[in-house]
CSV table of C-alpha atoms and ligand atoms in Angstrom, one decimal:
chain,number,residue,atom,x,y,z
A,1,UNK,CA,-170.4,230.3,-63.9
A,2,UNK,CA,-170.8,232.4,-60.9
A,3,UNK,CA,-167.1,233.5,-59.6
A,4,UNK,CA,-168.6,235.0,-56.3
A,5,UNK,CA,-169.2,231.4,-55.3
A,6,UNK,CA,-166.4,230.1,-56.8
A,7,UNK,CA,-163.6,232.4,-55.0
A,8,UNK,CA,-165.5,232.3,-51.6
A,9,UNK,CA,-165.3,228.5,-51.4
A,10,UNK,CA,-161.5,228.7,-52.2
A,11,UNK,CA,-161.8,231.2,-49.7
A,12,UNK,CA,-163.3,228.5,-47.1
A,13,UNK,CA,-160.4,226.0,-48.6
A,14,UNK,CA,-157.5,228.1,-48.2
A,15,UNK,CA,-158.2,229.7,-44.7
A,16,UNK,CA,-154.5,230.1,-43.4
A,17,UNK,CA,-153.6,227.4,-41.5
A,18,UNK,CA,-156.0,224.6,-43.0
A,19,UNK,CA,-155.4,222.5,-45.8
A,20,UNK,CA,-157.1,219.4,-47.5
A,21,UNK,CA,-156.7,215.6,-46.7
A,22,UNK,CA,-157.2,213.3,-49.8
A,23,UNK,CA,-159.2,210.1,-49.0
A,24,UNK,CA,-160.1,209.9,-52.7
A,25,UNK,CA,-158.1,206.2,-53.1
A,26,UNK,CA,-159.3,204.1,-55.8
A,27,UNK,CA,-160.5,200.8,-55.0
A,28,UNK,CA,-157.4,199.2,-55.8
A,29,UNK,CA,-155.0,201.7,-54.6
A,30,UNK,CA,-156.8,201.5,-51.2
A,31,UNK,CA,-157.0,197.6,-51.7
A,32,UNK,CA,-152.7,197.6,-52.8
A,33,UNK,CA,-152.7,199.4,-49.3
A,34,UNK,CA,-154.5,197.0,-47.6
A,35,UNK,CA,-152.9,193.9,-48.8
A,36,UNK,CA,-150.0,195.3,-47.6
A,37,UNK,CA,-150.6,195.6,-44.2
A,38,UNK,CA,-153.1,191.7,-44.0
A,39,UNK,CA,-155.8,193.3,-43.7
A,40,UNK,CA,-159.3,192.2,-46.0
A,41,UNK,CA,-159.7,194.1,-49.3
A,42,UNK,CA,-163.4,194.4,-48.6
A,43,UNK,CA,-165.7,197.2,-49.2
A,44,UNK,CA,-166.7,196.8,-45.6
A,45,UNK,CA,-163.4,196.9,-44.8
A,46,UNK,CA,-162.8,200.4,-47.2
A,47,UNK,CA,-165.8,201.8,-45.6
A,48,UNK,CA,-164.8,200.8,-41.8
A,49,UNK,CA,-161.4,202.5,-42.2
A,50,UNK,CA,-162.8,205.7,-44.1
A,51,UNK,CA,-165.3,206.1,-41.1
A,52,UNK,CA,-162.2,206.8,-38.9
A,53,UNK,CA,-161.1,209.1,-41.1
A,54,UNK,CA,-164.4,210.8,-41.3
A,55,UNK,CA,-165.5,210.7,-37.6
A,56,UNK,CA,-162.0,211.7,-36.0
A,57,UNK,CA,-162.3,214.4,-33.8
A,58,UNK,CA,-161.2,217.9,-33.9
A,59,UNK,CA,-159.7,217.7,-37.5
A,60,UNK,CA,-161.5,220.7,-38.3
A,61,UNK,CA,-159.2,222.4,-36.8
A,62,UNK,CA,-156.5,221.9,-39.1
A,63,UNK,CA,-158.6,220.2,-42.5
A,64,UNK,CA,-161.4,222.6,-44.3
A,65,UNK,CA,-161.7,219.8,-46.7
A,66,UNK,CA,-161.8,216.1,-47.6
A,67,UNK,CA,-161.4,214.6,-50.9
A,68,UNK,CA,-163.8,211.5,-51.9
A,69,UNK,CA,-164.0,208.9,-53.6
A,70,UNK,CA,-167.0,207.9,-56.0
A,71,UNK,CA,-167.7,205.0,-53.7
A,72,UNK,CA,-167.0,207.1,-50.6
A,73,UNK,CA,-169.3,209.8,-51.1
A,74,UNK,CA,-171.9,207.1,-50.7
A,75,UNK,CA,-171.2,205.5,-47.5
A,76,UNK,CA,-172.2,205.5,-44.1
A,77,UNK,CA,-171.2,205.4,-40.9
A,78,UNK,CA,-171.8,202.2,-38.3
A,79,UNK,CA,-174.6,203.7,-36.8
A,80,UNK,CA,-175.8,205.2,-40.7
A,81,UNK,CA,-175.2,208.5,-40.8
A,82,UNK,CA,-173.8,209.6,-44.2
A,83,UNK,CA,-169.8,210.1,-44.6
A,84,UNK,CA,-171.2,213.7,-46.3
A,85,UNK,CA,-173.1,214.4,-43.5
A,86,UNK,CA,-170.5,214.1,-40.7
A,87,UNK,CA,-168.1,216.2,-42.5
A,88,UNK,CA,-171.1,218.8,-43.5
A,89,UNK,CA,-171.8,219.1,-39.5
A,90,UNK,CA,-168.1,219.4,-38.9
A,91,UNK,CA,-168.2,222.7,-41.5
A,92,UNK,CA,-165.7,220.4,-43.8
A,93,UNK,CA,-166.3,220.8,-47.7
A,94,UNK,CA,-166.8,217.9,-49.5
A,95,UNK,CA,-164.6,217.1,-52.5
A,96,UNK,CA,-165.0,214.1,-55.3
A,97,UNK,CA,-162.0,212.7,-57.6
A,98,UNK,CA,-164.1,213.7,-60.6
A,99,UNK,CA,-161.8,211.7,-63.1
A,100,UNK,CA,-161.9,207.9,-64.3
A,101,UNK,CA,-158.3,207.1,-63.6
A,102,UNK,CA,-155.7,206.4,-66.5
A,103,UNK,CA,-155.4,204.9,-69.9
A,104,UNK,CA,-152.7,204.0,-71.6
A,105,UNK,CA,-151.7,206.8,-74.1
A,106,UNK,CA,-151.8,205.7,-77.7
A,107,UNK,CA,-148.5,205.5,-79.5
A,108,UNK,CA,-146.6,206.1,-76.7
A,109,UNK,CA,-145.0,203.9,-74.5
A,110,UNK,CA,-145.5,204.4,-71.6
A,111,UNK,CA,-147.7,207.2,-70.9
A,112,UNK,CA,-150.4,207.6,-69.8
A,113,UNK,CA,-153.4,210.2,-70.0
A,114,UNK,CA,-156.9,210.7,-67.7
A,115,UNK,CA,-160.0,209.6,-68.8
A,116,UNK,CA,-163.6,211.0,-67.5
A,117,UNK,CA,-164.5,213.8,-69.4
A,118,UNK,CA,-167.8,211.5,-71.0
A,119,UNK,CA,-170.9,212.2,-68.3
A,120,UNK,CA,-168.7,214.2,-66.5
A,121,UNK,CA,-171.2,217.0,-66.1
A,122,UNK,CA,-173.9,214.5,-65.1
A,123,UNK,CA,-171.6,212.5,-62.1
A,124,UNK,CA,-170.7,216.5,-61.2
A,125,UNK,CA,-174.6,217.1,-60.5
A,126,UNK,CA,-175.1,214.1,-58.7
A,127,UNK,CA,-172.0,215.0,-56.4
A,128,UNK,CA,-173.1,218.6,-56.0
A,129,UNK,CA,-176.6,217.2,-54.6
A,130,UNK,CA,-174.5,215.3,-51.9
A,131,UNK,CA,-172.5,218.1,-51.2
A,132,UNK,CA,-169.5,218.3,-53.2
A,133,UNK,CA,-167.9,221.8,-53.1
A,134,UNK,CA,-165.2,221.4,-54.9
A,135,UNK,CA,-163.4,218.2,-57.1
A,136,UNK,CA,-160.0,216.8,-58.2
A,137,UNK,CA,-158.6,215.5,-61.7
A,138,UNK,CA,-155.4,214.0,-61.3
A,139,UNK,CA,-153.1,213.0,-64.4
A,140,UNK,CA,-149.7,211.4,-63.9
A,141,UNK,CA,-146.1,211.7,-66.0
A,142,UNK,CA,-143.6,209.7,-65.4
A,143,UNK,CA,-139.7,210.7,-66.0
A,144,UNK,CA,-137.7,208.3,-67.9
A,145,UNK,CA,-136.0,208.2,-71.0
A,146,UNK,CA,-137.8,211.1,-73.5
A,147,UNK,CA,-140.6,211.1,-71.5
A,148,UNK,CA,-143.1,212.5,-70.6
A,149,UNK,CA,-143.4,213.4,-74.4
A,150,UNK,CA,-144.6,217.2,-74.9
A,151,UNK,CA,-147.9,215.3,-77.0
A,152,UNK,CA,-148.7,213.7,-73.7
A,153,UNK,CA,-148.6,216.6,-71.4
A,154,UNK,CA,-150.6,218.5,-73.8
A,155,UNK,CA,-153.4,216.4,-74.2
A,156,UNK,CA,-153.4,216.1,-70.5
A,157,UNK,CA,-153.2,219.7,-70.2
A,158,UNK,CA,-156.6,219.6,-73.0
A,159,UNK,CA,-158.3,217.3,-70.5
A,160,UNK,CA,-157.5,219.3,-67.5
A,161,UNK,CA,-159.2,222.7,-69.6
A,162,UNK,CA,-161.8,220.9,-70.5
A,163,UNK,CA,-162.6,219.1,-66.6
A,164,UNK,CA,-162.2,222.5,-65.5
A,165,UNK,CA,-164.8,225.1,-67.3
A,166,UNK,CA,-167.0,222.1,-66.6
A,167,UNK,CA,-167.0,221.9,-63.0
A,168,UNK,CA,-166.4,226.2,-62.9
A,169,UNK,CA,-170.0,226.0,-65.0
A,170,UNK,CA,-171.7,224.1,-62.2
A,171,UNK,CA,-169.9,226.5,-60.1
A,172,UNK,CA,-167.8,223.8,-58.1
A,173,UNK,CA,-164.2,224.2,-57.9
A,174,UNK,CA,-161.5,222.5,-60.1
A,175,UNK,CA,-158.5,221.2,-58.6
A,176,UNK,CA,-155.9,220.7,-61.2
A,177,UNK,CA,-153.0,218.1,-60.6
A,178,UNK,CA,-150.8,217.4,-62.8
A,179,UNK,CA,-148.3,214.9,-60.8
A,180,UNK,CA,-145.1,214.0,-61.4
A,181,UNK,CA,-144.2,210.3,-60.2
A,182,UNK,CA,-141.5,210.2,-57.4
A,183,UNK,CA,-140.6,206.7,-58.9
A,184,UNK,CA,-137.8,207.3,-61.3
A,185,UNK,CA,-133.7,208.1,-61.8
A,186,UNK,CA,-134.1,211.4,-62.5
A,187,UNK,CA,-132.3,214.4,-60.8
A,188,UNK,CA,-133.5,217.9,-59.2
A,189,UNK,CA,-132.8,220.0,-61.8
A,190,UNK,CA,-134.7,217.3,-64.1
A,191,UNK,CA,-137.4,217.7,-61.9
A,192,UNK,CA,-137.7,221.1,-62.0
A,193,UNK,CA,-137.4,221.3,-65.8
A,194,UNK,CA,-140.4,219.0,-66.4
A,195,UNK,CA,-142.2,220.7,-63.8
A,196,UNK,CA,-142.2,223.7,-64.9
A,197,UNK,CA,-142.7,222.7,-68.9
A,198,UNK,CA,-145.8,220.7,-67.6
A,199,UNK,CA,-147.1,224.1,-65.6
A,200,UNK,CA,-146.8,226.2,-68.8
A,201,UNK,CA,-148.9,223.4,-71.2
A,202,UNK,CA,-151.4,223.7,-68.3
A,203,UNK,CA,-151.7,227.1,-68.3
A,204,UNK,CA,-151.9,227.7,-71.5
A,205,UNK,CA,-154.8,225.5,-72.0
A,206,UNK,CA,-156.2,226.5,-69.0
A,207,UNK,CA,-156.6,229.9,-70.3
A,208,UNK,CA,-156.8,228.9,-74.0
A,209,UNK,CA,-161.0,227.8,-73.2
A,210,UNK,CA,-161.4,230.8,-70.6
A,211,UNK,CA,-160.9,228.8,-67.1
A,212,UNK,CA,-161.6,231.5,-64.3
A,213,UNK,CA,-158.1,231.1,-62.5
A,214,UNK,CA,-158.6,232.7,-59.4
A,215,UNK,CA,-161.4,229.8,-59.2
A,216,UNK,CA,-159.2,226.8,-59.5
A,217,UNK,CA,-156.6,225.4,-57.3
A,218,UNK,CA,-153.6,223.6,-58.6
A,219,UNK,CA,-152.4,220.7,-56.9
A,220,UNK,CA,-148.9,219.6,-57.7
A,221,UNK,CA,-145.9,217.7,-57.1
A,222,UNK,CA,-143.0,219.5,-55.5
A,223,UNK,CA,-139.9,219.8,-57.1
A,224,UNK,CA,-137.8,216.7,-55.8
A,225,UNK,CA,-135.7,214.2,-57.3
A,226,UNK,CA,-136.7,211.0,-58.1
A,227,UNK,CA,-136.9,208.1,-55.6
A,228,UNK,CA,-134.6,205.4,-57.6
A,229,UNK,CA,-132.0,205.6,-56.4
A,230,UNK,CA,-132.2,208.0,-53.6
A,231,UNK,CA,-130.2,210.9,-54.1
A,232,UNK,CA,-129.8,213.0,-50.8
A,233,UNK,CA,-130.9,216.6,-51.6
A,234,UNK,CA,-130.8,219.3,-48.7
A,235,UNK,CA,-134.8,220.1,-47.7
A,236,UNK,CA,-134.2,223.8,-48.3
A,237,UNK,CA,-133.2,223.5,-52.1
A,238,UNK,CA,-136.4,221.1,-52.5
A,239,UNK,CA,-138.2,223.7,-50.6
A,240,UNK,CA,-136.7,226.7,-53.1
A,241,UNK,CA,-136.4,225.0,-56.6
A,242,UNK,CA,-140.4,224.3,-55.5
A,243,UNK,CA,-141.3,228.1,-54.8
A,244,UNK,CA,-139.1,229.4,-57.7
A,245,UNK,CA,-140.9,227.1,-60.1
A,246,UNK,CA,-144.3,227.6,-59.3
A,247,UNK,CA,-143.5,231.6,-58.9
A,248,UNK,CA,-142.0,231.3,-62.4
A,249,UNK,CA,-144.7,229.0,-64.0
A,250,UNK,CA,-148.0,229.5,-61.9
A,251,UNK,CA,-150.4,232.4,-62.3
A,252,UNK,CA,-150.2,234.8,-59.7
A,253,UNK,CA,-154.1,235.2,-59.1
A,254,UNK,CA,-154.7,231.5,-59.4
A,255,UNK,CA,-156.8,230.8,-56.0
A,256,UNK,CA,-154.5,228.7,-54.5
A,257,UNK,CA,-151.8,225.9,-54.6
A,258,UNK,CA,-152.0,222.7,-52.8
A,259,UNK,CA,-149.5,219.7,-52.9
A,260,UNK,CA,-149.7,216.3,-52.7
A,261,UNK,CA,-147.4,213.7,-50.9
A,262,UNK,CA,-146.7,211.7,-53.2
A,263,UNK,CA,-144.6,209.0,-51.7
A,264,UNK,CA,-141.9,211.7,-49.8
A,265,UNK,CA,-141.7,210.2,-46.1
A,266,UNK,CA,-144.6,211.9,-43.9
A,267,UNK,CA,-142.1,213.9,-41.9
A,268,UNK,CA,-140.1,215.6,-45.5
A,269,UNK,CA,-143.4,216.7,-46.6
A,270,UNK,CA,-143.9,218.5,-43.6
A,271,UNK,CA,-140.6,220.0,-43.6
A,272,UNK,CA,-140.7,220.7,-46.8
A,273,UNK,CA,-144.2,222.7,-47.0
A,274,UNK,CA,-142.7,224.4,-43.6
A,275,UNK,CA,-139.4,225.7,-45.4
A,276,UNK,CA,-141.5,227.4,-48.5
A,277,UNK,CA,-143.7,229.4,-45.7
A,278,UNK,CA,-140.2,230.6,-44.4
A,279,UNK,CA,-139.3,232.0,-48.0
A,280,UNK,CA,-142.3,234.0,-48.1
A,281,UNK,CA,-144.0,235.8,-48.9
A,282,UNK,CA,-145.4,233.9,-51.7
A,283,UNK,CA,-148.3,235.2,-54.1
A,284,UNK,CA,-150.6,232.4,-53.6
A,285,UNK,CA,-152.4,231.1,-50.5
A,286,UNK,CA,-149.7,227.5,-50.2
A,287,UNK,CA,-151.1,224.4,-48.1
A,288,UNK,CA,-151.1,220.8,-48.5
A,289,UNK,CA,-153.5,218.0,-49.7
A,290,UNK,CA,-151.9,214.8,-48.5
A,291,UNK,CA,-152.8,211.9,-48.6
A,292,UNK,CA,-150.5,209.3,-47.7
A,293,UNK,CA,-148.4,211.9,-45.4
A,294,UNK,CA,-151.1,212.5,-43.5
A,295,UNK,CA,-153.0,208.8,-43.3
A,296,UNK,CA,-150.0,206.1,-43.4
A,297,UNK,CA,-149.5,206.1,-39.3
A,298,UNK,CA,-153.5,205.7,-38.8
A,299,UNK,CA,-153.6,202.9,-41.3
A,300,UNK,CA,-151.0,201.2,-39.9
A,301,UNK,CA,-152.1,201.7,-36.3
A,302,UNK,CA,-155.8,200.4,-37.5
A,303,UNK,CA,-154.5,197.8,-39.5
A,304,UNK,CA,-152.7,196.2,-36.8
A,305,UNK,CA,-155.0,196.8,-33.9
A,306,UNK,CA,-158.7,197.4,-35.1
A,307,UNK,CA,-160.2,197.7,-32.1
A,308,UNK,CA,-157.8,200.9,-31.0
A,309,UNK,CA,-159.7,203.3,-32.9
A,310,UNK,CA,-158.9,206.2,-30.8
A,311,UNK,CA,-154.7,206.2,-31.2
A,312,UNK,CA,-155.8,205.8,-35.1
A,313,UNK,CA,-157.6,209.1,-34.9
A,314,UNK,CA,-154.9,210.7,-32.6
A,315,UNK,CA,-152.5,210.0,-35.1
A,316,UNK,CA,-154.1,211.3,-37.7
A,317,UNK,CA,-155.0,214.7,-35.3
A,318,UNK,CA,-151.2,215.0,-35.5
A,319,UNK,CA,-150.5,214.6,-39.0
A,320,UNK,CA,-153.1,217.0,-39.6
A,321,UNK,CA,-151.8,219.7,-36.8
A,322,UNK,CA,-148.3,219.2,-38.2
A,323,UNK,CA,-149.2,220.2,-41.4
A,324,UNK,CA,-151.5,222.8,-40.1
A,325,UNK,CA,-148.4,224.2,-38.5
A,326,UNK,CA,-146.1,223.8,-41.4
A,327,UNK,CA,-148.8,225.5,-44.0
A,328,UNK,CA,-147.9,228.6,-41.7
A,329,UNK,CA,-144.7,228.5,-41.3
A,330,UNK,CA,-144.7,227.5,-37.7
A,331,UNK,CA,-143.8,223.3,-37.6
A,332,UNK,CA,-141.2,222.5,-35.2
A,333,UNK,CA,-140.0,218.9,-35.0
B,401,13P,P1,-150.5,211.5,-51.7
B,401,13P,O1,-150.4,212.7,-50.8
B,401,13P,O2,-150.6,210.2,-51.1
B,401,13P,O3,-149.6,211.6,-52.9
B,401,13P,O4,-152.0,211.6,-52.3
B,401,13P,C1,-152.5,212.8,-52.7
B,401,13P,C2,-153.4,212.7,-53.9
B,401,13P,O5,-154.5,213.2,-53.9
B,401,13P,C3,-152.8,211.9,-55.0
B,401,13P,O6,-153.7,212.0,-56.1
């Protein structure tokens, strides 16, 4: 493990004002997505709509990193240029989803946990040949009645140690994210308590097998309520039962903290990351990794008019900017 390079690409990740757009969909997630909105669940079609992600203009301004997928990371452009190399000659990092998606949890109901961890050091090589910089492992709790369990958030939390000194030994950085479902009847203060019971378990294995923290970045869900039904919070206590969770829970030299979207309307997730940059100062470089927030008016705009690539990559310029803005601070409506 060599932490020089390890803290100098969180350093490249986490320049203020920039943040990370996930295009790291599954096939079926992207295909659910699709479906949707009529259009084919090809993998022409995945690869025709990634290249407009890839190939907009300008969103180096406001993105020093995109998030791949394992069929991603091998496709090319119309005109064959590789996705990797586009984003390489734009100075964007390449990231990879690094785990295998989730399996059912055994003995309990409803859980699930993330699988991956067999060949994970060989997939990691092969992605670091293509470029990757840094990589993602995702696991997902849902909040229901007594769950999650604390058996399932630990062995997550194992998984998450173990994903981690792996990718730190091939000196790529681990991106941690431990996500709490929006779906669910479930209240702020519910939120916040599973939220930050999850963030200890994670740490504590984190640091049990020796993970370099200030080489990781944790990517989490904010502190919200849950979706079903819709309970109207204000923004700004989403926005402080987030900060005083993670300031309570999180390291203070980890390297960084992203979030995801997570299903929040594009616009809250912008507000919300805004209103925590007006709290500061906060002890950890704070920006977004969207996905959804940033990508659902481009793939709506493409799936309706294909030919219109341009307004697809304008709005996806704006999502970006917005959230460019709102990682310092400085979004205004
Ligand atoms: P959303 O912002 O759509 O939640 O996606 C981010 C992500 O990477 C989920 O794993």
């Amino acid at each position: 493990m060599n932490k020089d390079i390890l803290t100098k690409t969180i350093a490249r990740l986490l320049l203020p004002g920039k943040g990370l757009l996930a295009i790291d969909e599954k096939v079926e997630t992207c295909d659910k997505r699709f479906e949707k909105l009529g259009v084919p669940t090809t993998e022409e079609k995945r690869r025709e709509y990634r290249e407009i992600l890839v190939t907009a203009p300008e969103m180096e301004k406001y993105i020093s990193g995109y998030i791949l997928f394992d069929e991603t990371i091998r496709q090319k452009t119309k005109d064959g240029r590789s996705f990797t190399s586009v984003l390489k000659e734009k100075g964007i990092e390449i990231g990879i989803k690094a785990d295998q998606g989730l399996i059912d949890f055994p003995m309990h109901l409803g859980e699930k946990i993330t699988q991956g961890l067999d060949g994970l050091s060989e997939r990691l090589k092969e992605y670091k040949n293509m470029g990757a910089t840094f990589a993602k492992w995702r696991a997902v709790f849902t909040i229901g009645e007594n769950i999650p369990s604390r058996d399932c958030m630990e062995e997550n939390a194992k998984l998450f140690a173990q994903y981690a000194l792996t990718c730190q030994k091939l000196n790529i950085v681990p991106i941690v994210e431990p996500e709490i479902l929006i779906e669910g009847d479930y209240s702020l203060e519910k939120s916040y308590e599973i939220t930050a019971q999850n963030l200890k378990l994670v740490f504590h294995e984190l640091k049990n097998l020796n993970v370099f923290i200030p080489g990781m970045i944790l990517k989490t869900s904010m502190v919200i309520p849950g979706n079903n039904p819709k309970i109207t919070i204000y923004d700004e206590e989403i926005a402080k039962m987030t900060v005083s969770c993670l300031k309570k829970n999180v390291p203070a030299d980890i390297g960084g903290i992203v979030f995801l979207s997570g299903g929040q309307e594009d616009e809250a997730a912008t507000e919300h990351l805004n209103l925590m940059h007006k709290m500061g100062p906060l002890p950890w470089p704070l920006t977004f990794s969207y996905g959804r927030a940033i990508q659902n008016k481009t793939l709506q705009s493409w799936a309706h008019n294909p030919e219109d690539i341009a307004t697809a990559q304008a709005l996806l310029l704006t999502a970006a900017q917005n959230n460019s803005q709102a990682s310092i601070g400085q979004y205004k409506k």
